[in-house]
Amino acid sequence: MSHFSIFAFGIYPYIAMAVMFIGSWIRYDREQYTWKTSSSQLLEKRQLHLGSVLFHLGIIGIFFGHFVGLLTPKAVWHVLGVSTEFKQLLAMGAGGLFGLICFAGLTILIRRRLYNPRIRATSKPMDIIILLMLYAQLILGLISILVSSGHLDGAEMLKLMSWAQNIMTFNSMAAVEAIDDVNIIFKLHVILGMTLFVVFPFSRLVHMLSAPLQYIGRQHQIVRRKVSR
């Protein structure tokens, strides 16, 4: 294991998560008025609606797919009757579907952000940077599906699962050892993913932490009908 691998896959993940959580906490505590997505809907609505719906649908599917797929122990999948080979095919199919949906939405949003003069004029540099970083990460993810098609036994997937689970249990050396010989595409995907955690507190991505989930379980509002006379 090289010094770079130890840092990139055994130390950098903890730095990234620490920056994300501490940075988000400080931003919420000191700059609550910046805790927003700064919607540009008033400047253009049609492309925003289509791109946003596709992007959010895709990214939510990708997020939960990664969360469940990487952090659920192999033994649990076997208890559920899911073989490693089937899980690999499931990850490729679901990841490809949601990845393409997200790719379509993000393409629309980036084109809108860069080529609509009014929206470009009101965009902050970080607005464009974060979109391009997400785009690069998404492309790497889609390429990784093609790479995975060369080893349908799920061997590479098991190494990535081992890396993620060892990181979460603070066994960094075992994590580095697990990911050390995976394909370079997966490594780039992981590094860029951790970098997104680093820039998270400094971008509009923070609005993910304040999604209005309370609306799902709140009491219905009582709206009186207008009585015509």
mmCIF file of C-alpha atoms in Angstrom:
data_model
loop_
_atom_site.group_PDB
_atom_site.id
_atom_site.type_symbol
_atom_site.label_atom_id
_atom_site.label_comp_id
_atom_site.label_asym_id
_atom_site.label_seq_id
_atom_site.Cartn_x
_atom_site.Cartn_y
_atom_site.Cartn_z
ATOM 1 C CA MET A 1 0.000 0.000 0.000
ATOM 2 C CA SER A 2 1.402 3.371 -1.009
ATOM 3 C CA HIS A 3 1.377 6.478 1.165
ATOM 4 C CA PHE A 4 -1.089 8.021 -1.287
ATOM 5 C CA SER A 5 -3.522 5.115 -0.882
ATOM 6 C CA ILE A 6 -3.290 5.306 2.907
ATOM 7 C CA PHE A 7 -4.082 9.017 2.832
ATOM 8 C CA ALA A 8 -6.701 8.965 0.046
ATOM 9 C CA PHE A 9 -8.685 5.967 1.271
ATOM 10 C CA GLY A 10 -7.817 5.713 4.958
ATOM 11 C CA ILE A 11 -7.452 9.310 6.181
ATOM 12 C CA TYR A 12 -9.126 11.592 3.630
ATOM 13 C CA PRO A 13 -12.622 10.110 4.200
ATOM 14 C CA TYR A 14 -12.512 11.194 7.858
ATOM 15 C CA ILE A 15 -11.231 14.652 6.923
ATOM 16 C CA ALA A 16 -14.014 14.999 4.358
ATOM 17 C CA MET A 17 -16.760 13.925 6.769
ATOM 18 C CA ALA A 18 -15.398 16.171 9.520
ATOM 19 C CA VAL A 19 -15.332 19.191 7.177
ATOM 20 C CA MET A 20 -18.859 18.404 6.030
ATOM 21 C CA PHE A 21 -20.418 18.096 9.482
ATOM 22 C CA ILE A 22 -18.445 20.818 11.273
ATOM 23 C CA GLY A 23 -18.628 23.201 8.308
ATOM 24 C CA SER A 24 -22.384 22.705 7.929
ATOM 25 C CA TRP A 25 -22.912 23.240 11.650
ATOM 26 C CA ILE A 26 -20.910 26.494 11.627
ATOM 27 C CA ARG A 27 -22.676 27.745 8.502
ATOM 28 C CA TYR A 28 -26.104 27.036 9.966
ATOM 29 C CA ASP A 29 -25.136 28.678 13.235
ATOM 30 C CA ARG A 30 -23.576 31.813 11.753
ATOM 31 C CA GLU A 31 -25.066 32.264 8.274
ATOM 32 C CA GLN A 32 -28.598 30.907 8.280
ATOM 33 C CA TYR A 33 -29.709 33.367 5.595
ATOM 34 C CA THR A 34 -27.328 31.646 3.152
ATOM 35 C CA TRP A 35 -28.861 28.222 3.879
ATOM 36 C CA LYS A 36 -30.868 28.007 0.684
ATOM 37 C CA THR A 37 -30.719 26.941 -2.941
ATOM 38 C CA SER A 38 -31.141 30.482 -4.326
ATOM 39 C CA SER A 39 -33.762 29.436 -6.842
ATOM 40 C CA SER A 40 -33.658 30.998 -10.292
ATOM 41 C CA GLN A 41 -37.213 29.977 -11.107
ATOM 42 C CA LEU A 42 -38.285 33.576 -11.724
ATOM 43 C CA LEU A 43 -35.742 33.839 -14.547
ATOM 44 C CA GLU A 44 -36.678 30.579 -16.295
ATOM 45 C CA LYS A 45 -39.106 27.875 -15.198
ATOM 46 C CA ARG A 46 -39.655 25.221 -17.882
ATOM 47 C CA GLN A 47 -36.111 23.813 -18.091
ATOM 48 C CA LEU A 48 -35.630 24.190 -14.340
ATOM 49 C CA HIS A 49 -38.709 22.104 -13.581
ATOM 50 C CA LEU A 50 -37.816 19.290 -15.986
ATOM 51 C CA GLY A 51 -34.128 19.221 -15.079
ATOM 52 C CA SER A 52 -34.750 19.463 -11.350
ATOM 53 C CA VAL A 53 -37.337 16.664 -11.293
ATOM 54 C CA LEU A 54 -35.097 14.302 -13.277
ATOM 55 C CA PHE A 55 -31.996 15.221 -11.277
ATOM 56 C CA HIS A 56 -33.607 14.788 -7.868
ATOM 57 C CA LEU A 57 -35.330 11.539 -8.847
ATOM 58 C CA GLY A 58 -32.046 10.132 -10.088
ATOM 59 C CA ILE A 59 -29.870 11.375 -7.241
ATOM 60 C CA ILE A 60 -32.231 10.072 -4.548
ATOM 61 C CA GLY A 61 -32.197 6.624 -6.156
ATOM 62 C CA ILE A 62 -28.412 6.711 -6.437
ATOM 63 C CA PHE A 63 -27.976 7.867 -2.831
ATOM 64 C CA PHE A 64 -30.104 5.147 -1.288
ATOM 65 C CA GLY A 65 -28.637 2.570 -3.655
ATOM 66 C CA HIS A 66 -25.115 3.433 -2.508
ATOM 67 C CA PHE A 67 -26.143 3.665 1.146
ATOM 68 C CA VAL A 68 -27.869 0.273 1.260
ATOM 69 C CA GLY A 69 -25.552 -1.458 -1.189
ATOM 70 C CA LEU A 70 -22.269 -0.430 0.436
ATOM 71 C CA LEU A 71 -23.172 -0.485 4.117
ATOM 72 C CA THR A 72 -25.313 -3.634 4.316
ATOM 73 C CA PRO A 73 -23.024 -6.531 5.339
ATOM 74 C CA LYS A 74 -22.579 -9.397 2.920
ATOM 75 C CA ALA A 75 -24.030 -11.854 5.468
ATOM 76 C CA VAL A 76 -27.309 -9.917 5.538
ATOM 77 C CA TRP A 77 -27.682 -10.192 1.776
ATOM 78 C CA HIS A 78 -27.100 -13.934 1.973
ATOM 79 C CA VAL A 79 -29.699 -14.313 4.722
ATOM 80 C CA LEU A 80 -32.152 -12.535 2.435
ATOM 81 C CA GLY A 81 -31.293 -14.999 -0.311
ATOM 82 C CA VAL A 82 -29.464 -12.458 -2.483
ATOM 83 C CA SER A 83 -26.300 -13.846 -4.028
ATOM 84 C CA THR A 84 -23.259 -11.700 -4.731
ATOM 85 C CA GLU A 85 -23.717 -12.166 -8.479
ATOM 86 C CA PHE A 86 -27.379 -11.122 -8.368
ATOM 87 C CA LYS A 87 -26.564 -8.108 -6.185
ATOM 88 C CA GLN A 88 -23.953 -7.069 -8.748
ATOM 89 C CA LEU A 89 -26.520 -7.237 -11.555
ATOM 90 C CA LEU A 90 -29.072 -5.405 -9.399
ATOM 91 C CA ALA A 91 -26.584 -2.643 -8.621
ATOM 92 C CA MET A 92 -25.686 -2.278 -12.293
ATOM 93 C CA GLY A 93 -29.320 -2.213 -13.423
ATOM 94 C CA ALA A 94 -30.655 0.152 -10.777
ATOM 95 C CA GLY A 95 -27.525 2.294 -10.835
ATOM 96 C CA GLY A 96 -27.664 2.552 -14.599
ATOM 97 C CA LEU A 97 -31.346 3.490 -14.620
ATOM 98 C CA PHE A 98 -31.143 6.155 -11.935
ATOM 99 C CA GLY A 99 -27.770 7.288 -13.256
ATOM 100 C CA LEU A 100 -29.152 7.977 -16.722
ATOM 101 C CA ILE A 101 -32.180 9.780 -15.273
ATOM 102 C CA CYS A 102 -29.870 11.930 -13.157
ATOM 103 C CA PHE A 103 -27.544 12.491 -16.126
ATOM 104 C CA ALA A 104 -30.412 13.786 -18.252
ATOM 105 C CA GLY A 105 -31.588 16.153 -15.528
ATOM 106 C CA LEU A 106 -28.113 17.413 -14.687
ATOM 107 C CA THR A 107 -27.343 18.011 -18.362
ATOM 108 C CA ILE A 108 -30.422 20.212 -18.629
ATOM 109 C CA LEU A 109 -29.505 22.119 -15.459
ATOM 110 C CA ILE A 110 -25.896 22.688 -16.525
ATOM 111 C CA ARG A 111 -26.871 23.826 -20.011
ATOM 112 C CA ARG A 112 -29.438 26.176 -18.486
ATOM 113 C CA ARG A 113 -26.937 27.544 -15.963
ATOM 114 C CA LEU A 114 -24.162 28.128 -18.507
ATOM 115 C CA TYR A 115 -26.032 29.253 -21.615
ATOM 116 C CA ASN A 116 -28.944 31.290 -20.284
ATOM 117 C CA PRO A 117 -27.427 34.802 -20.028
ATOM 118 C CA ARG A 118 -29.670 35.968 -17.182
ATOM 119 C CA ILE A 119 -29.084 32.855 -15.080
ATOM 120 C CA ARG A 120 -25.344 32.860 -15.791
ATOM 121 C CA ALA A 121 -25.156 36.504 -14.659
ATOM 122 C CA THR A 122 -26.795 35.698 -11.310
ATOM 123 C CA SER A 123 -24.787 32.498 -10.700
ATOM 124 C CA LYS A 124 -22.044 32.311 -8.121
ATOM 125 C CA PRO A 125 -18.810 30.489 -9.066
ATOM 126 C CA MET A 126 -19.626 27.713 -6.587
ATOM 127 C CA ASP A 127 -23.000 27.140 -8.278
ATOM 128 C CA ILE A 128 -21.208 26.197 -11.487
ATOM 129 C CA ILE A 129 -18.362 24.340 -9.785
ATOM 130 C CA ILE A 130 -20.691 22.069 -7.824
ATOM 131 C CA LEU A 131 -22.751 21.230 -10.914
ATOM 132 C CA LEU A 132 -19.618 20.301 -12.862
ATOM 133 C CA MET A 133 -18.279 18.232 -9.957
ATOM 134 C CA LEU A 134 -21.572 16.348 -9.732
ATOM 135 C CA TYR A 135 -21.480 15.848 -13.505
ATOM 136 C CA ALA A 136 -17.960 14.409 -13.361
ATOM 137 C CA GLN A 137 -18.909 12.150 -10.463
ATOM 138 C CA LEU A 138 -21.984 10.931 -12.309
ATOM 139 C CA ILE A 139 -19.981 10.181 -15.462
ATOM 140 C CA LEU A 140 -17.441 8.211 -13.415
ATOM 141 C CA GLY A 141 -20.306 6.278 -11.854
ATOM 142 C CA LEU A 142 -21.765 5.404 -15.249
ATOM 143 C CA ILE A 143 -18.334 4.347 -16.528
ATOM 144 C CA SER A 144 -17.933 2.154 -13.436
ATOM 145 C CA ILE A 145 -21.010 0.206 -14.550
ATOM 146 C CA LEU A 146 -19.226 -0.626 -17.801
ATOM 147 C CA VAL A 147 -16.162 -1.677 -15.812
ATOM 148 C CA SER A 148 -18.348 -3.856 -13.575
ATOM 149 C CA SER A 149 -19.688 -5.691 -16.617
ATOM 150 C CA GLY A 150 -16.232 -7.260 -16.937
ATOM 151 C CA HIS A 151 -16.469 -8.996 -13.565
ATOM 152 C CA LEU A 152 -20.034 -10.062 -12.909
ATOM 153 C CA ASP A 153 -18.931 -12.212 -9.985
ATOM 154 C CA GLY A 154 -19.120 -9.084 -7.829
ATOM 155 C CA ALA A 155 -15.521 -9.279 -6.605
ATOM 156 C CA GLU A 156 -14.840 -5.555 -7.050
ATOM 157 C CA MET A 157 -18.163 -4.693 -5.429
ATOM 158 C CA LEU A 158 -17.256 -6.749 -2.346
ATOM 159 C CA LYS A 159 -13.981 -4.839 -2.035
ATOM 160 C CA LEU A 160 -15.811 -1.514 -2.159
ATOM 161 C CA MET A 161 -18.325 -2.762 0.415
ATOM 162 C CA SER A 162 -15.463 -3.826 2.659
ATOM 163 C CA TRP A 163 -13.823 -0.412 2.271
ATOM 164 C CA ALA A 164 -17.012 1.499 3.160
ATOM 165 C CA GLN A 165 -17.888 -0.724 6.130
ATOM 166 C CA ASN A 166 -14.351 -0.603 7.543
ATOM 167 C CA ILE A 167 -14.334 3.186 7.212
ATOM 168 C CA MET A 168 -17.589 3.378 9.173
ATOM 169 C CA THR A 169 -16.132 1.146 11.911
ATOM 170 C CA PHE A 170 -12.899 3.193 12.007
ATOM 171 C CA ASN A 171 -10.729 0.336 10.754
ATOM 172 C CA SER A 172 -8.882 2.481 8.251
ATOM 173 C CA MET A 173 -6.005 0.130 7.447
ATOM 174 C CA ALA A 174 -8.387 -2.719 6.608
ATOM 175 C CA ALA A 175 -10.330 -0.247 4.447
ATOM 176 C CA VAL A 176 -7.209 0.756 2.519
ATOM 177 C CA GLU A 177 -6.209 -2.873 2.055
ATOM 178 C CA ALA A 178 -9.664 -3.727 0.692
ATOM 179 C CA ILE A 179 -9.717 -0.985 -1.948
ATOM 180 C CA ASP A 180 -6.023 -0.952 -2.827
ATOM 181 C CA ASP A 181 -6.254 -3.036 -6.007
ATOM 182 C CA VAL A 182 -9.668 -2.075 -7.404
ATOM 183 C CA ASN A 183 -9.983 -0.469 -10.826
ATOM 184 C CA ILE A 184 -8.794 3.152 -11.076
ATOM 185 C CA ILE A 185 -12.310 4.271 -12.088
ATOM 186 C CA PHE A 186 -13.685 3.165 -8.731
ATOM 187 C CA LYS A 187 -10.851 4.914 -6.927
ATOM 188 C CA LEU A 188 -11.473 8.187 -8.762
ATOM 189 C CA HIS A 189 -15.198 7.825 -8.019
ATOM 190 C CA VAL A 190 -14.483 7.423 -4.309
ATOM 191 C CA ILE A 191 -12.002 10.319 -4.130
ATOM 192 C CA LEU A 192 -14.319 12.720 -5.962
ATOM 193 C CA GLY A 193 -17.197 11.572 -3.773
ATOM 194 C CA MET A 194 -15.189 12.458 -0.663
ATOM 195 C CA THR A 195 -14.277 15.815 -2.215
ATOM 196 C CA LEU A 196 -17.987 16.555 -2.651
ATOM 197 C CA PHE A 197 -18.295 16.104 1.113
ATOM 198 C CA VAL A 198 -15.527 18.701 1.558
ATOM 199 C CA VAL A 199 -17.246 21.364 -0.578
ATOM 200 C CA PHE A 200 -20.700 20.495 0.771
ATOM 201 C CA PRO A 201 -20.836 23.198 3.508
ATOM 202 C CA PHE A 202 -19.684 25.880 1.065
ATOM 203 C CA SER A 203 -22.281 25.203 -1.613
ATOM 204 C CA ARG A 204 -26.040 25.091 -2.129
ATOM 205 C CA LEU A 205 -25.942 21.363 -1.351
ATOM 206 C CA VAL A 206 -26.536 22.195 2.317
ATOM 207 C CA HIS A 207 -30.250 22.450 1.595
ATOM 208 C CA MET A 208 -30.265 18.625 1.622
ATOM 209 C CA LEU A 209 -29.967 18.757 5.412
ATOM 210 C CA SER A 210 -33.139 20.809 5.786
ATOM 211 C CA ALA A 211 -35.496 18.981 3.445
ATOM 212 C CA PRO A 212 -39.076 19.626 4.672
ATOM 213 C CA LEU A 213 -39.710 16.012 5.685
ATOM 214 C CA GLN A 214 -41.982 17.197 8.485
ATOM 215 C CA TYR A 215 -44.604 17.960 5.864
ATOM 216 C CA ILE A 216 -45.152 14.219 5.367
ATOM 217 C CA GLY A 217 -46.511 13.624 8.856
ATOM 218 C CA ARG A 218 -47.986 16.994 9.760
ATOM 219 C CA GLN A 219 -51.689 17.571 10.300
ATOM 220 C CA HIS A 220 -53.732 18.549 7.281
ATOM 221 C CA GLN A 221 -54.478 22.204 6.964
ATOM 222 C CA ILE A 222 -58.140 23.080 7.184
ATOM 223 C CA VAL A 223 -59.135 25.242 4.256
ATOM 224 C CA ARG A 224 -62.637 26.686 4.274
ATOM 225 C CA ARG A 225 -64.554 26.716 1.094
ATOM 226 C CA LYS A 226 -65.656 30.044 -0.215
ATOM 227 C CA VAL A 227 -69.377 30.335 0.236
ATOM 228 C CA SER A 228 -71.056 31.940 -2.723
ATOM 229 C CA ARG A 229 -73.932 34.258 -1.995
#
